[in-house]
Amino acid sequence: QLRLVESGGGFVRPGGSLRLSCAASGYSLENYAIGWFRQVPGKERKEREGISCISNNHDDTVYIDSVKGRFTISRDNTKTTVALQMNSLKPEVTAVYYCVGLPIRITNIQTYCNRSGVWGYWGQGTQVTVAS
């Protein structure tokens, strides 16, 4: 069974950067669509929001408007991990970030990125805290 593991979270000052990574022990992620969701403090599990996704169809990417130009999702050259580079961080992005995966080919990643129900695999989450 696929087990996704996030890393790279932590505490940063406003304006700083973090790079999150998603990996699966013993598996390549090449054939998985991968996304990043976050659950902000005070919100329920069902209110988790999709932040960015990368398809398993030519590595198409999508971002919510609030992070465009500041966040970048990418696969590494070996297709073993997926990273989320987060720059110019603001306090409002403080949340637990989850890596999610799906082995089914998604041709229109924009349609499905924020639909939590379609993502079959979820990591345990990594805390990102942005504060002075």
mmCIF file of C-alpha atoms in Angstrom:
data_model
loop_
_atom_site.group_PDB
_atom_site.id
_atom_site.type_symbol
_atom_site.label_atom_id
_atom_site.label_comp_id
_atom_site.label_asym_id
_atom_site.label_seq_id
_atom_site.Cartn_x
_atom_site.Cartn_y
_atom_site.Cartn_z
ATOM 1 C CA GLN A 1 0.000 0.000 0.000
ATOM 2 C CA LEU A 2 1.326 3.411 -0.924
ATOM 3 C CA ARG A 3 2.545 5.463 2.013
ATOM 4 C CA LEU A 4 3.216 9.129 1.370
ATOM 5 C CA VAL A 5 5.602 10.993 3.641
ATOM 6 C CA GLU A 6 5.954 14.755 3.809
ATOM 7 C CA SER A 7 9.017 16.595 5.008
ATOM 8 C CA GLY A 8 10.408 20.105 5.064
ATOM 9 C CA GLY A 9 7.897 21.875 7.252
ATOM 10 C CA GLY A 10 8.878 24.123 10.095
ATOM 11 C CA PHE A 11 8.886 27.647 11.427
ATOM 12 C CA VAL A 12 9.799 30.613 9.249
ATOM 13 C CA ARG A 13 9.557 34.371 9.483
ATOM 14 C CA PRO A 14 7.194 36.259 7.177
ATOM 15 C CA GLY A 15 8.808 36.633 3.783
ATOM 16 C CA GLY A 16 10.859 33.506 4.235
ATOM 17 C CA SER A 17 10.831 30.288 2.253
ATOM 18 C CA LEU A 18 10.295 26.597 2.790
ATOM 19 C CA ARG A 19 10.560 23.616 0.505
ATOM 20 C CA LEU A 20 8.226 20.735 1.218
ATOM 21 C CA SER A 21 8.881 17.305 -0.183
ATOM 22 C CA CYS A 22 6.628 14.319 -0.746
ATOM 23 C CA ALA A 23 7.987 10.825 -1.163
ATOM 24 C CA ALA A 24 6.762 7.253 -1.076
ATOM 25 C CA SER A 25 8.928 4.587 0.463
ATOM 26 C CA GLY A 26 9.625 1.864 -2.055
ATOM 27 C CA TYR A 27 7.617 3.481 -4.828
ATOM 28 C CA SER A 28 8.177 5.844 -7.684
ATOM 29 C CA LEU A 29 5.720 8.708 -7.937
ATOM 30 C CA GLU A 30 6.054 8.970 -11.687
ATOM 31 C CA ASN A 31 2.645 7.443 -12.322
ATOM 32 C CA TYR A 32 0.842 9.307 -9.542
ATOM 33 C CA ALA A 33 -0.844 12.631 -9.736
ATOM 34 C CA ILE A 34 0.354 14.483 -6.652
ATOM 35 C CA GLY A 35 -1.173 17.388 -4.805
ATOM 36 C CA TRP A 36 -0.720 19.478 -1.730
ATOM 37 C CA PHE A 37 -3.606 20.283 0.591
ATOM 38 C CA ARG A 38 -3.578 22.327 3.743
ATOM 39 C CA GLN A 39 -5.723 22.549 6.840
ATOM 40 C CA VAL A 40 -5.479 25.902 8.566
ATOM 41 C CA PRO A 41 -5.904 26.335 12.317
ATOM 42 C CA GLY A 42 -9.512 26.354 13.419
ATOM 43 C CA LYS A 43 -10.780 24.575 10.334
ATOM 44 C CA GLU A 44 -12.176 21.080 10.153
ATOM 45 C CA ARG A 45 -10.860 18.185 8.141
ATOM 46 C CA LYS A 46 -13.524 18.665 5.494
ATOM 47 C CA GLU A 47 -12.338 22.244 5.009
ATOM 48 C CA ARG A 48 -8.895 21.263 3.802
ATOM 49 C CA GLU A 49 -8.091 23.118 0.620
ATOM 50 C CA GLY A 50 -6.079 22.097 -2.374
ATOM 51 C CA ILE A 51 -3.110 24.384 -2.881
ATOM 52 C CA SER A 52 -1.249 22.971 -5.839
ATOM 53 C CA CYS A 53 -1.216 19.808 -7.919
ATOM 54 C CA ILE A 54 0.889 18.190 -10.586
ATOM 55 C CA SER A 55 -0.558 15.684 -12.995
ATOM 56 C CA ASN A 56 0.734 12.323 -14.159
ATOM 57 C CA ASN A 57 0.010 13.513 -17.670
ATOM 58 C CA HIS A 58 2.926 15.634 -18.873
ATOM 59 C CA ASP A 59 3.360 17.125 -15.393
ATOM 60 C CA ASP A 60 0.706 19.778 -15.826
ATOM 61 C CA THR A 61 0.505 22.027 -12.787
ATOM 62 C CA VAL A 62 -2.145 24.113 -11.097
ATOM 63 C CA TYR A 63 -2.137 26.609 -8.236
ATOM 64 C CA ILE A 64 -4.791 28.449 -6.314
ATOM 65 C CA ASP A 65 -4.722 32.148 -7.014
ATOM 66 C CA SER A 66 -3.414 33.107 -3.593
ATOM 67 C CA VAL A 67 -0.123 31.258 -4.112
ATOM 68 C CA LYS A 68 0.514 31.846 -7.805
ATOM 69 C CA GLY A 69 3.918 33.336 -8.366
ATOM 70 C CA ARG A 70 5.071 32.350 -4.883
ATOM 71 C CA PHE A 71 4.668 28.560 -4.802
ATOM 72 C CA THR A 72 6.071 26.079 -7.298
ATOM 73 C CA ILE A 73 5.287 22.377 -7.510
ATOM 74 C CA SER A 74 7.674 20.079 -9.335
ATOM 75 C CA ARG A 75 8.943 16.541 -9.663
ATOM 76 C CA ASP A 76 12.602 15.803 -9.220
ATOM 77 C CA ASN A 77 14.626 14.454 -12.118
ATOM 78 C CA THR A 78 14.286 10.854 -10.977
ATOM 79 C CA LYS A 79 10.513 11.140 -10.441
ATOM 80 C CA THR A 80 10.898 9.843 -6.902
ATOM 81 C CA THR A 81 9.713 12.936 -5.053
ATOM 82 C CA VAL A 82 7.471 15.941 -5.535
ATOM 83 C CA ALA A 83 8.414 19.271 -4.030
ATOM 84 C CA LEU A 84 6.470 22.378 -3.156
ATOM 85 C CA GLN A 85 8.718 25.407 -3.062
ATOM 86 C CA MET A 86 7.063 28.142 -1.017
ATOM 87 C CA ASN A 87 8.456 31.658 -1.203
ATOM 88 C CA SER A 88 7.410 35.006 0.248
ATOM 89 C CA LEU A 89 5.512 33.261 2.988
ATOM 90 C CA LYS A 90 2.772 35.069 4.867
ATOM 91 C CA PRO A 91 1.326 34.264 8.290
ATOM 92 C CA GLU A 92 -1.975 33.248 6.740
ATOM 93 C CA VAL A 93 -0.388 30.208 5.092
ATOM 94 C CA THR A 94 0.251 28.673 8.505
ATOM 95 C CA ALA A 95 -1.306 25.227 8.342
ATOM 96 C CA VAL A 96 -0.690 21.524 8.257
ATOM 97 C CA TYR A 97 0.248 20.598 4.726
ATOM 98 C CA TYR A 98 -0.621 17.204 3.295
ATOM 99 C CA CYS A 99 0.736 15.416 0.287
ATOM 100 C CA VAL A 100 -1.928 13.537 -1.640
ATOM 101 C CA GLY A 101 -1.653 11.039 -4.460
ATOM 102 C CA LEU A 102 -3.710 9.257 -7.067
ATOM 103 C CA PRO A 103 -2.526 6.602 -9.538
ATOM 104 C CA ILE A 104 -5.265 7.355 -12.052
ATOM 105 C CA ARG A 105 -4.340 9.545 -14.974
ATOM 106 C CA ILE A 106 -5.857 13.001 -14.646
ATOM 107 C CA THR A 107 -5.897 14.949 -17.872
ATOM 108 C CA ASN A 108 -7.447 18.102 -16.423
ATOM 109 C CA ILE A 109 -5.698 18.597 -13.117
ATOM 110 C CA GLN A 110 -7.307 22.009 -12.640
ATOM 111 C CA THR A 111 -10.714 20.393 -12.281
ATOM 112 C CA TYR A 112 -9.683 17.950 -9.580
ATOM 113 C CA CYS A 113 -6.978 19.665 -7.590
ATOM 114 C CA ASN A 114 -9.278 20.986 -4.869
ATOM 115 C CA ARG A 115 -11.600 17.988 -4.793
ATOM 116 C CA SER A 116 -10.369 16.162 -1.732
ATOM 117 C CA GLY A 117 -12.566 13.143 -2.367
ATOM 118 C CA VAL A 118 -10.714 12.081 -5.498
ATOM 119 C CA TRP A 119 -7.332 11.718 -3.788
ATOM 120 C CA GLY A 120 -6.932 8.196 -2.526
ATOM 121 C CA TYR A 121 -3.654 8.526 -0.661
ATOM 122 C CA TRP A 122 -2.836 11.047 2.042
ATOM 123 C CA GLY A 123 0.302 11.649 4.013
ATOM 124 C CA GLN A 124 0.366 12.393 7.727
ATOM 125 C CA GLY A 125 0.993 16.089 7.211
ATOM 126 C CA THR A 126 3.774 18.497 8.048
ATOM 127 C CA GLN A 127 3.341 21.689 10.029
ATOM 128 C CA VAL A 128 4.196 25.011 8.430
ATOM 129 C CA THR A 129 4.229 28.007 10.750
ATOM 130 C CA VAL A 130 4.866 31.547 9.533
ATOM 131 C CA ALA A 131 5.160 34.111 12.296
ATOM 132 C CA SER A 132 7.340 36.932 13.529
#
